[in-house]
Amino acid sequence: MSDRDTSTFFYFNMAIALLCYLAIFIAAPYIAAYYHQPSLLMLARIMALGIIINAFGLVQRVLLIRALAFKLVTRASLISSVFSTVFALLCAVNGMGIFSLVVLQLSQSTLNTFFLCVYGKWAPKLIFSISAFKELFSFGFSLLLTAMLNIFFANIYQPIIGRYFSIAYAGFYYQAKRLYEVPVLTISQVVDSVTYPILVRYQHDRAGLESRYRKIVTLLVFSATPVVVMISIFSRDIVWTLLGEKWLPSAKLLAILSFSGIFQILETTSGSLLKVEGRTRLIFRLELLKKTIILFNIILFCRWGIVALMFGIVANSVISFAINQYFTSIKIVSYKKMATILINAFLMGLMAFLLKEMISNVYLAMVIAGSTALLFYLLLGYLQRLPEQIMVLGFLSGGRRSVAKP
């Protein structure tokens, strides 16, 4: 991409971010009135600054991904998540209350953008090309609408929970969502960054495209399933360790939400395949369909309570992946292989749970039970000669080559 293209994209992106912030700024009084919480007027306007901060580093992130510098993107995300969580905990301990959540969001956005700028080593020039804008707009408009739709629906549950259950439950949900999104979003971002350049190499070779897609999906099922199971098993310990006793009601929500993670990751992968095939308009139409189903599920599950609503979120993730997968028209993996991986993960989870119950110390339980169960999972894969285990080790040691090679 030339400086003309990147600078044009940067200014357009910043303009969209400013418009979004302006919309939230204007809507803030209505948000406060909706919750009957006057303090939300200022909170909404401050937290919305994260939109502008994130937009400032978007081009740098795209350039790093284009250069296949996935480790740098992941490093920026992980460092910002860790330090922002520490900052927020310090603020909470010192009695800042709800403002600790503001610190959490804005510090994460600021740190992530800072590191992306440092690693990206790019700065915009005073260039805005109409022709470049038209080229980018023709391909990216549907993806832009899709992204805006996803952002809106990613945050739709908090206002609903806060309005129809309680502000406290909205806080518990927010923390549970934050905890399970740390691994899930990190994996999803890396997957989206890695799979697209791999698959795009085979966009004119259908057989090669299907082969690589199956490899990637199988690798993800094998590697992401134990992460999801571990989060669910140790949900109470994770919440108690990271957030403290007063946030323990989040644990039950986290245990349920974690199972939606694997389907979100797989949905991201199938979405990458649709982008490779240039079906951006179809992606937007599918998102409209999936969001309609989400609204229906909210109405259906909300009447049964907060726990039922969490199961509804899991159901949405399964349905969303199934819809994407249907339109890719690729059989992802044999049912026998899928069943083997899931049974192994179940046995691993059972072992982790039993060992955890035998150890009274929370920290020792997580370390000993977690590591032992994970080794057991890997041992089962080794004894069954699952090729996915070799693929995971190859991916970790050799990057994307283990998936990209024939």
Short mmCIF file of C-alpha atoms in Angstrom, two decimals:
data_model
loop_
_atom_site.label_atom_id
_atom_site.label_comp_id
_atom_site.label_asym_id
_atom_site.label_seq_id
_atom_site.Cartn_x
_atom_site.Cartn_y
_atom_site.Cartn_z
CA MET A 1 0.00 0.00 0.00
CA SER A 2 1.25 3.47 -0.87
CA ASP A 3 1.35 6.49 1.44
CA ARG A 4 -1.59 7.81 -0.55
CA ASP A 5 -3.71 4.77 0.34
CA THR A 6 -2.70 4.53 4.00
CA SER A 7 -3.08 8.25 4.69
CA THR A 8 -6.47 8.35 2.96
CA PHE A 9 -7.64 5.38 5.01
CA PHE A 10 -6.31 6.97 8.22
CA TYR A 11 -8.21 10.24 7.77
CA PHE A 12 -11.41 8.47 6.72
CA ASN A 13 -11.16 6.17 9.72
CA MET A 14 -10.60 9.09 12.10
CA ALA A 15 -13.60 10.91 10.61
CA ILE A 16 -15.83 7.88 11.24
CA ALA A 17 -14.50 7.60 14.81
CA LEU A 18 -15.22 11.28 15.49
CA LEU A 19 -18.76 10.91 14.15
CA CYS A 20 -19.32 7.87 16.40
CA TYR A 21 -18.01 9.80 19.40
CA LEU A 22 -20.24 12.75 18.56
CA ALA A 23 -23.26 10.44 18.38
CA ILE A 24 -22.49 8.98 21.82
CA PHE A 25 -21.78 12.45 23.23
CA ILE A 26 -25.23 13.62 22.09
CA ALA A 27 -26.91 10.39 23.24
CA ALA A 28 -25.27 10.43 26.70
CA PRO A 29 -28.16 12.26 28.46
CA TYR A 30 -30.63 9.71 27.08
CA ILE A 31 -28.39 6.84 28.21
CA ALA A 32 -28.30 8.29 31.73
CA ALA A 33 -32.09 8.71 31.72
CA TYR A 34 -32.58 5.14 30.45
CA TYR A 35 -30.72 3.74 33.47
CA HIS A 36 -31.93 6.43 35.89
CA GLN A 37 -28.22 7.05 36.64
CA PRO A 38 -27.16 10.72 36.17
CA SER A 39 -23.48 9.78 36.63
CA LEU A 40 -23.60 7.87 33.33
CA LEU A 41 -23.76 11.17 31.46
CA MET A 42 -20.09 11.89 32.12
CA LEU A 43 -19.03 8.22 32.13
CA ALA A 44 -20.44 7.58 28.65
CA ARG A 45 -18.73 10.63 27.21
CA ILE A 46 -15.37 9.75 28.79
CA MET A 47 -15.43 6.05 27.89
CA ALA A 48 -16.40 6.85 24.30
CA LEU A 49 -12.98 8.47 23.87
CA GLY A 50 -11.71 4.91 23.43
CA ILE A 51 -13.26 4.91 19.95
CA ILE A 52 -11.01 7.77 18.83
CA ILE A 53 -7.94 6.30 20.55
CA ASN A 54 -8.44 2.89 18.90
CA ALA A 55 -9.01 4.49 15.50
CA PHE A 56 -5.66 6.26 15.74
CA GLY A 57 -3.79 2.92 15.73
CA LEU A 58 -5.87 1.01 13.20
CA VAL A 59 -3.68 1.70 10.16
CA GLN A 60 -0.56 0.68 12.08
CA ARG A 61 -2.26 -2.60 12.99
CA VAL A 62 -3.23 -3.25 9.36
CA LEU A 63 0.34 -2.56 8.19
CA LEU A 64 1.79 -4.92 10.80
CA ILE A 65 -0.63 -7.65 9.72
CA ARG A 66 0.22 -7.00 6.08
CA ALA A 67 3.90 -7.45 6.97
CA LEU A 68 2.97 -10.73 8.76
CA ALA A 69 4.22 -9.27 12.06
CA PHE A 70 1.57 -11.15 14.04
CA LYS A 71 3.74 -11.48 17.13
CA LEU A 72 4.00 -7.70 17.45
CA VAL A 73 0.22 -7.26 17.16
CA THR A 74 -0.36 -9.97 19.77
CA ARG A 75 2.33 -8.53 22.03
CA ALA A 76 0.70 -5.09 21.93
CA SER A 77 -2.68 -6.60 22.78
CA LEU A 78 -1.37 -8.74 25.64
CA ILE A 79 0.78 -6.01 27.24
CA SER A 80 -2.07 -3.50 27.10
CA SER A 81 -4.55 -6.02 28.57
CA VAL A 82 -2.25 -6.96 31.46
CA PHE A 83 -1.24 -3.42 32.44
CA SER A 84 -4.74 -1.97 32.05
CA THR A 85 -6.11 -4.71 34.32
CA VAL A 86 -3.44 -3.90 36.93
CA PHE A 87 -4.23 -0.17 36.71
CA ALA A 88 -7.95 -0.84 37.09
CA LEU A 89 -7.42 -3.12 40.10
CA LEU A 90 -5.27 -0.46 41.80
CA CYS A 91 -7.99 2.11 41.18
CA ALA A 92 -10.66 -0.23 42.54
CA VAL A 93 -8.60 -0.96 45.67
CA ASN A 94 -8.19 2.80 46.25
CA GLY A 95 -11.94 3.35 46.19
CA MET A 96 -12.46 4.76 42.70
CA GLY A 97 -15.46 2.49 42.17
CA ILE A 98 -17.04 2.66 38.73
CA PHE A 99 -14.23 4.91 37.46
CA SER A 100 -11.90 1.90 37.67
CA LEU A 101 -13.78 0.52 34.64
CA VAL A 102 -13.12 3.79 32.82
CA VAL A 103 -9.42 3.44 33.63
CA LEU A 104 -9.53 -0.17 32.42
CA GLN A 105 -10.97 0.65 29.02
CA LEU A 106 -9.09 3.86 28.27
CA SER A 107 -5.71 2.59 29.50
CA GLN A 108 -6.05 -0.56 27.41
CA SER A 109 -6.95 1.43 24.29
CA THR A 110 -4.16 3.95 24.89
CA LEU A 111 -1.46 1.36 25.57
CA ASN A 112 -2.49 -0.84 22.65
CA THR A 113 -2.48 2.13 20.27
CA PHE A 114 0.87 3.33 21.65
CA PHE A 115 2.58 -0.02 21.07
CA LEU A 116 1.03 -0.38 17.61
CA CYS A 117 2.45 3.03 16.70
CA VAL A 118 5.87 2.08 18.11
CA TYR A 119 5.96 -1.27 16.32
CA GLY A 120 4.33 0.02 13.12
CA LYS A 121 6.74 2.95 12.64
CA TRP A 122 4.24 4.76 10.44
CA ALA A 123 2.82 8.28 10.54
CA PRO A 124 0.12 9.77 8.29
CA LYS A 125 1.01 12.29 5.63
CA LEU A 126 -1.09 15.28 4.60
CA ILE A 127 -2.61 13.37 1.69
CA PHE A 128 -6.23 12.49 0.93
CA SER A 129 -6.88 10.94 -2.46
CA ILE A 130 -10.44 10.74 -3.81
CA SER A 131 -9.48 7.96 -6.24
CA ALA A 132 -7.85 5.92 -3.46
CA PHE A 133 -10.91 6.51 -1.27
CA LYS A 134 -13.21 5.17 -4.01
CA GLU A 135 -11.05 2.06 -4.44
CA LEU A 136 -11.01 1.34 -0.71
CA PHE A 137 -14.69 2.19 -0.33
CA SER A 138 -15.82 -0.19 -3.09
CA PHE A 139 -14.30 -3.20 -1.30
CA GLY A 140 -14.51 -2.12 2.31
CA PHE A 141 -17.93 -0.48 2.63
CA SER A 142 -19.74 -3.74 3.37
CA LEU A 143 -17.01 -4.73 5.81
CA LEU A 144 -17.30 -1.31 7.49
CA LEU A 145 -21.04 -1.77 7.96
CA THR A 146 -20.40 -5.28 9.26
CA ALA A 147 -17.84 -4.00 11.77
CA MET A 148 -20.18 -1.25 13.00
CA LEU A 149 -22.98 -3.79 13.37
CA ASN A 150 -20.71 -6.12 15.33
CA ILE A 151 -19.57 -3.32 17.65
CA PHE A 152 -23.16 -2.34 18.41
CA PHE A 153 -24.29 -5.90 19.13
CA ALA A 154 -21.13 -6.74 21.08
CA ASN A 155 -22.30 -4.18 23.65
CA ILE A 156 -26.04 -4.74 23.46
CA TYR A 157 -26.29 -7.08 26.45
CA GLN A 158 -24.97 -4.66 29.08
CA PRO A 159 -27.74 -2.04 28.71
CA ILE A 160 -30.38 -4.77 28.55
CA ILE A 161 -29.06 -6.51 31.68
CA GLY A 162 -28.70 -3.19 33.49
CA ARG A 163 -32.24 -2.11 32.60
CA TYR A 164 -34.18 -5.34 33.11
CA PHE A 165 -32.13 -7.03 35.85
CA SER A 166 -29.90 -4.60 37.75
CA ILE A 167 -26.82 -2.40 37.39
CA ALA A 168 -24.99 -4.88 39.65
CA TYR A 169 -25.69 -7.76 37.24
CA ALA A 170 -24.56 -5.57 34.34
CA GLY A 171 -21.25 -5.16 36.19
CA PHE A 172 -20.96 -8.90 36.86
CA TYR A 173 -21.65 -9.62 33.20
CA TYR A 174 -19.13 -7.00 32.08
CA GLN A 175 -16.36 -8.54 34.20
CA ALA A 176 -17.20 -12.08 33.06
CA LYS A 177 -17.20 -10.90 29.45
CA ARG A 178 -13.86 -9.14 29.95
CA LEU A 179 -12.24 -12.24 31.45
CA TYR A 180 -13.32 -14.67 28.75
CA GLU A 181 -12.60 -12.18 25.97
CA VAL A 182 -8.92 -11.86 26.92
CA PRO A 183 -8.01 -15.29 25.46
CA VAL A 184 -10.89 -15.48 22.97
CA LEU A 185 -10.36 -12.08 21.32
CA THR A 186 -6.59 -12.52 21.34
CA ILE A 187 -6.94 -15.88 19.58
CA SER A 188 -9.61 -14.49 17.21
CA GLN A 189 -7.46 -11.50 16.23
CA VAL A 190 -4.42 -13.68 15.65
CA VAL A 191 -6.51 -16.23 13.72
CA ASP A 192 -8.05 -13.55 11.51
CA SER A 193 -4.61 -12.03 10.91
CA VAL A 194 -2.92 -15.35 10.15
CA THR A 195 -5.61 -17.24 8.23
CA TYR A 196 -6.44 -14.51 5.71
CA PRO A 197 -2.93 -14.26 4.19
CA ILE A 198 -2.67 -18.06 4.19
CA LEU A 199 -6.02 -18.64 2.50
CA VAL A 200 -5.70 -15.76 0.02
CA ARG A 201 -2.72 -17.56 -1.56
CA TYR A 202 -5.12 -20.32 -2.63
CA GLN A 203 -8.13 -18.23 -3.67
CA HIS A 204 -7.85 -19.54 -7.24
CA ASP A 205 -7.10 -23.12 -6.14
CA ARG A 206 -10.31 -24.53 -4.64
CA ALA A 207 -8.78 -27.85 -3.60
CA GLY A 208 -5.83 -26.13 -1.91
CA LEU A 209 -8.15 -23.60 -0.25
CA GLU A 210 -10.37 -26.34 1.20
CA SER A 211 -7.36 -28.33 2.42
CA ARG A 212 -5.80 -25.37 4.28
CA TYR A 213 -9.15 -24.30 5.70
CA ARG A 214 -9.77 -27.77 7.14
CA LYS A 215 -6.29 -27.80 8.65
CA ILE A 216 -6.81 -24.44 10.32
CA VAL A 217 -10.24 -25.34 11.71
CA THR A 218 -9.03 -28.68 13.06
CA LEU A 219 -6.01 -27.01 14.67
CA LEU A 220 -8.27 -24.43 16.31
CA VAL A 221 -10.68 -27.03 17.68
CA PHE A 222 -7.78 -29.02 19.12
CA SER A 223 -6.03 -26.01 20.68
CA ALA A 224 -8.95 -23.76 21.72
CA THR A 225 -11.20 -26.40 23.30
CA PRO A 226 -8.92 -27.06 26.31
CA VAL A 227 -8.61 -23.30 26.90
CA VAL A 228 -12.40 -22.94 26.99
CA VAL A 229 -12.81 -25.95 29.29
CA MET A 230 -10.11 -24.69 31.68
CA ILE A 231 -11.73 -21.25 31.93
CA SER A 232 -15.06 -22.88 32.77
CA ILE A 233 -13.60 -25.27 35.37
CA PHE A 234 -11.52 -22.59 37.10
CA SER A 235 -14.00 -19.72 36.63
CA ARG A 236 -14.53 -19.15 40.35
CA ASP A 237 -10.81 -19.28 41.09
CA ILE A 238 -10.02 -16.91 38.22
CA VAL A 239 -12.58 -14.34 39.37
CA TRP A 240 -11.51 -14.59 43.02
CA THR A 241 -7.82 -14.21 42.12
CA LEU A 242 -8.11 -11.38 39.59
CA LEU A 243 -11.14 -9.42 40.79
CA GLY A 244 -11.70 -10.31 44.43
CA GLU A 245 -14.52 -11.85 46.44
CA LYS A 246 -17.12 -9.16 45.72
CA TRP A 247 -17.10 -10.11 42.02
CA LEU A 248 -17.70 -13.85 42.61
CA PRO A 249 -21.23 -13.73 41.07
CA SER A 250 -19.37 -13.20 37.77
CA ALA A 251 -17.92 -16.72 38.03
CA LYS A 252 -21.12 -18.53 37.06
CA LEU A 253 -21.57 -16.22 34.07
CA LEU A 254 -17.93 -16.74 33.06
CA ALA A 255 -18.28 -20.53 33.26
CA ILE A 256 -21.16 -20.43 30.77
CA LEU A 257 -19.86 -17.67 28.49
CA SER A 258 -16.52 -19.40 28.01
CA PHE A 259 -18.15 -22.09 25.85
CA SER A 260 -19.20 -19.50 23.30
CA GLY A 261 -15.52 -18.68 22.80
CA ILE A 262 -14.61 -21.62 20.58
CA PHE A 263 -17.53 -20.94 18.24
CA GLN A 264 -16.60 -17.25 18.03
CA ILE A 265 -13.08 -18.24 17.02
CA LEU A 266 -14.39 -20.66 14.38
CA GLU A 267 -16.84 -18.03 13.12
CA THR A 268 -13.90 -15.65 12.64
CA THR A 269 -12.10 -18.32 10.60
CA SER A 270 -15.07 -19.01 8.34
CA GLY A 271 -15.49 -15.24 7.93
CA SER A 272 -11.89 -15.02 6.72
CA LEU A 273 -12.69 -17.62 4.07
CA LEU A 274 -15.68 -15.60 2.85
CA LYS A 275 -13.47 -12.48 2.65
CA VAL A 276 -10.89 -14.40 0.62
CA GLU A 277 -13.65 -15.33 -1.82
CA GLY A 278 -14.56 -11.63 -2.10
CA ARG A 279 -18.09 -12.16 -0.75
CA THR A 280 -18.16 -9.00 1.38
CA ARG A 281 -21.81 -8.20 0.58
CA LEU A 282 -22.79 -11.72 1.61
CA ILE A 283 -20.89 -11.24 4.88
CA PHE A 284 -22.97 -8.15 5.66
CA ARG A 285 -26.24 -9.91 4.80
CA LEU A 286 -25.29 -12.85 6.99
CA GLU A 287 -24.52 -10.46 9.85
CA LEU A 288 -27.99 -8.93 9.49
CA LEU A 289 -29.48 -12.43 9.70
CA LYS A 290 -27.36 -13.35 12.74
CA LYS A 291 -28.19 -10.11 14.54
CA THR A 292 -31.90 -10.70 13.95
CA ILE A 293 -31.52 -14.10 15.57
CA ILE A 294 -29.67 -12.48 18.50
CA LEU A 295 -32.60 -10.10 19.09
CA PHE A 296 -35.02 -13.02 18.97
CA ASN A 297 -32.90 -14.99 21.45
CA ILE A 298 -32.67 -12.01 23.82
CA ILE A 299 -36.47 -11.78 23.90
CA LEU A 300 -36.75 -15.56 24.32
CA PHE A 301 -34.11 -16.11 27.03
CA CYS A 302 -34.35 -12.82 28.94
CA ARG A 303 -37.63 -13.77 30.61
CA TRP A 304 -35.97 -16.80 32.24
CA GLY A 305 -33.24 -14.86 34.04
CA ILE A 306 -29.59 -13.88 33.70
CA VAL A 307 -28.27 -17.47 33.56
CA ALA A 308 -30.67 -18.37 30.76
CA LEU A 309 -29.54 -15.27 28.89
CA MET A 310 -25.92 -16.50 29.12
CA PHE A 311 -26.97 -19.82 27.56
CA GLY A 312 -28.68 -17.77 24.87
CA ILE A 313 -25.36 -16.08 24.10
CA VAL A 314 -23.73 -19.51 23.71
CA ALA A 315 -26.59 -20.57 21.41
CA ASN A 316 -26.06 -17.41 19.33
CA SER A 317 -22.38 -18.28 18.88
CA VAL A 318 -23.20 -21.81 17.70
CA ILE A 319 -25.85 -20.55 15.27
CA SER A 320 -23.58 -17.79 13.93
CA PHE A 321 -20.78 -20.25 13.18
CA ALA A 322 -23.25 -22.70 11.59
CA ILE A 323 -24.58 -19.97 9.28
CA ASN A 324 -21.08 -18.94 8.16
CA GLN A 325 -20.04 -22.56 7.73
CA TYR A 326 -23.10 -23.36 5.61
CA PHE A 327 -22.21 -20.66 3.10
CA THR A 328 -18.56 -21.73 2.85
CA SER A 329 -19.79 -25.12 1.57
CA ILE A 330 -16.73 -26.88 3.00
CA LYS A 331 -16.96 -29.92 5.25
CA ILE A 332 -14.67 -28.86 8.08
CA VAL A 333 -13.64 -32.17 9.64
CA SER A 334 -14.86 -35.74 10.12
CA TYR A 335 -17.36 -36.26 12.92
CA LYS A 336 -15.21 -39.06 14.33
CA LYS A 337 -12.18 -36.78 14.68
CA MET A 338 -14.29 -34.00 16.18
CA ALA A 339 -15.81 -36.42 18.70
CA THR A 340 -12.34 -37.67 19.68
CA ILE A 341 -11.08 -34.15 20.40
CA LEU A 342 -14.20 -33.24 22.39
CA ILE A 343 -14.06 -36.45 24.45
CA ASN A 344 -10.40 -35.78 25.23
CA ALA A 345 -11.27 -32.25 26.33
CA PHE A 346 -14.11 -33.57 28.52
CA LEU A 347 -11.78 -36.07 30.21
CA MET A 348 -9.22 -33.31 30.72
CA GLY A 349 -11.88 -31.11 32.30
CA LEU A 350 -13.04 -33.93 34.56
CA MET A 351 -9.48 -34.54 35.74
CA ALA A 352 -8.95 -30.81 36.38
CA PHE A 353 -12.18 -30.61 38.39
CA LEU A 354 -11.38 -33.66 40.54
CA LEU A 355 -7.82 -32.51 41.24
CA LYS A 356 -9.03 -28.99 42.02
CA GLU A 357 -11.46 -30.32 44.62
CA MET A 358 -8.61 -32.17 46.37
CA ILE A 359 -6.44 -29.05 46.80
CA SER A 360 -7.58 -26.37 49.25
CA ASN A 361 -5.16 -23.63 48.17
CA VAL A 362 -6.61 -21.74 45.19
CA TYR A 363 -3.28 -20.87 43.59
CA LEU A 364 -1.86 -24.39 43.93
CA ALA A 365 -5.12 -25.83 42.61
CA MET A 366 -4.95 -23.76 39.44
CA VAL A 367 -1.27 -24.53 38.83
CA ILE A 368 -1.21 -28.23 39.73
CA ALA A 369 -4.67 -29.27 38.54
CA GLY A 370 -4.47 -27.11 35.42
CA SER A 371 -1.02 -28.22 34.27
CA THR A 372 -1.66 -31.91 35.09
CA ALA A 373 -4.93 -31.94 33.17
CA LEU A 374 -3.36 -30.17 30.19
CA LEU A 375 -0.50 -32.69 30.07
CA PHE A 376 -3.11 -35.46 30.22
CA TYR A 377 -4.89 -33.91 27.22
CA LEU A 378 -1.64 -33.77 25.24
CA LEU A 379 -0.80 -37.34 26.25
CA LEU A 380 -4.16 -38.56 24.94
CA GLY A 381 -3.49 -36.79 21.64
CA TYR A 382 -0.05 -38.37 21.45
CA LEU A 383 -1.34 -41.89 22.17
CA GLN A 384 -4.11 -41.47 19.60
CA ARG A 385 -1.57 -40.08 17.11
CA LEU A 386 -3.70 -37.03 16.40
CA PRO A 387 -2.01 -34.98 13.65
CA GLU A 388 -3.45 -31.81 15.20
CA GLN A 389 -1.02 -32.10 18.10
CA ILE A 390 1.92 -32.10 15.68
CA MET A 391 0.32 -29.16 13.85
CA VAL A 392 0.02 -27.16 17.08
CA LEU A 393 3.66 -27.78 17.97
CA GLY A 394 4.69 -26.93 14.43
CA PHE A 395 2.59 -23.76 14.47
CA LEU A 396 4.17 -22.62 17.73
CA SER A 397 7.69 -23.34 16.55
CA GLY A 398 7.41 -22.55 12.86
CA GLY A 399 4.67 -19.97 12.67
CA ARG A 400 2.16 -20.26 9.86
CA ARG A 401 4.32 -22.60 7.78
CA SER A 402 2.93 -25.67 9.53
CA VAL A 403 -0.52 -24.79 8.23
CA ALA A 404 0.42 -23.23 4.92
CA LYS A 405 2.57 -26.06 3.63
CA PRO A 406 0.94 -28.85 1.62
#
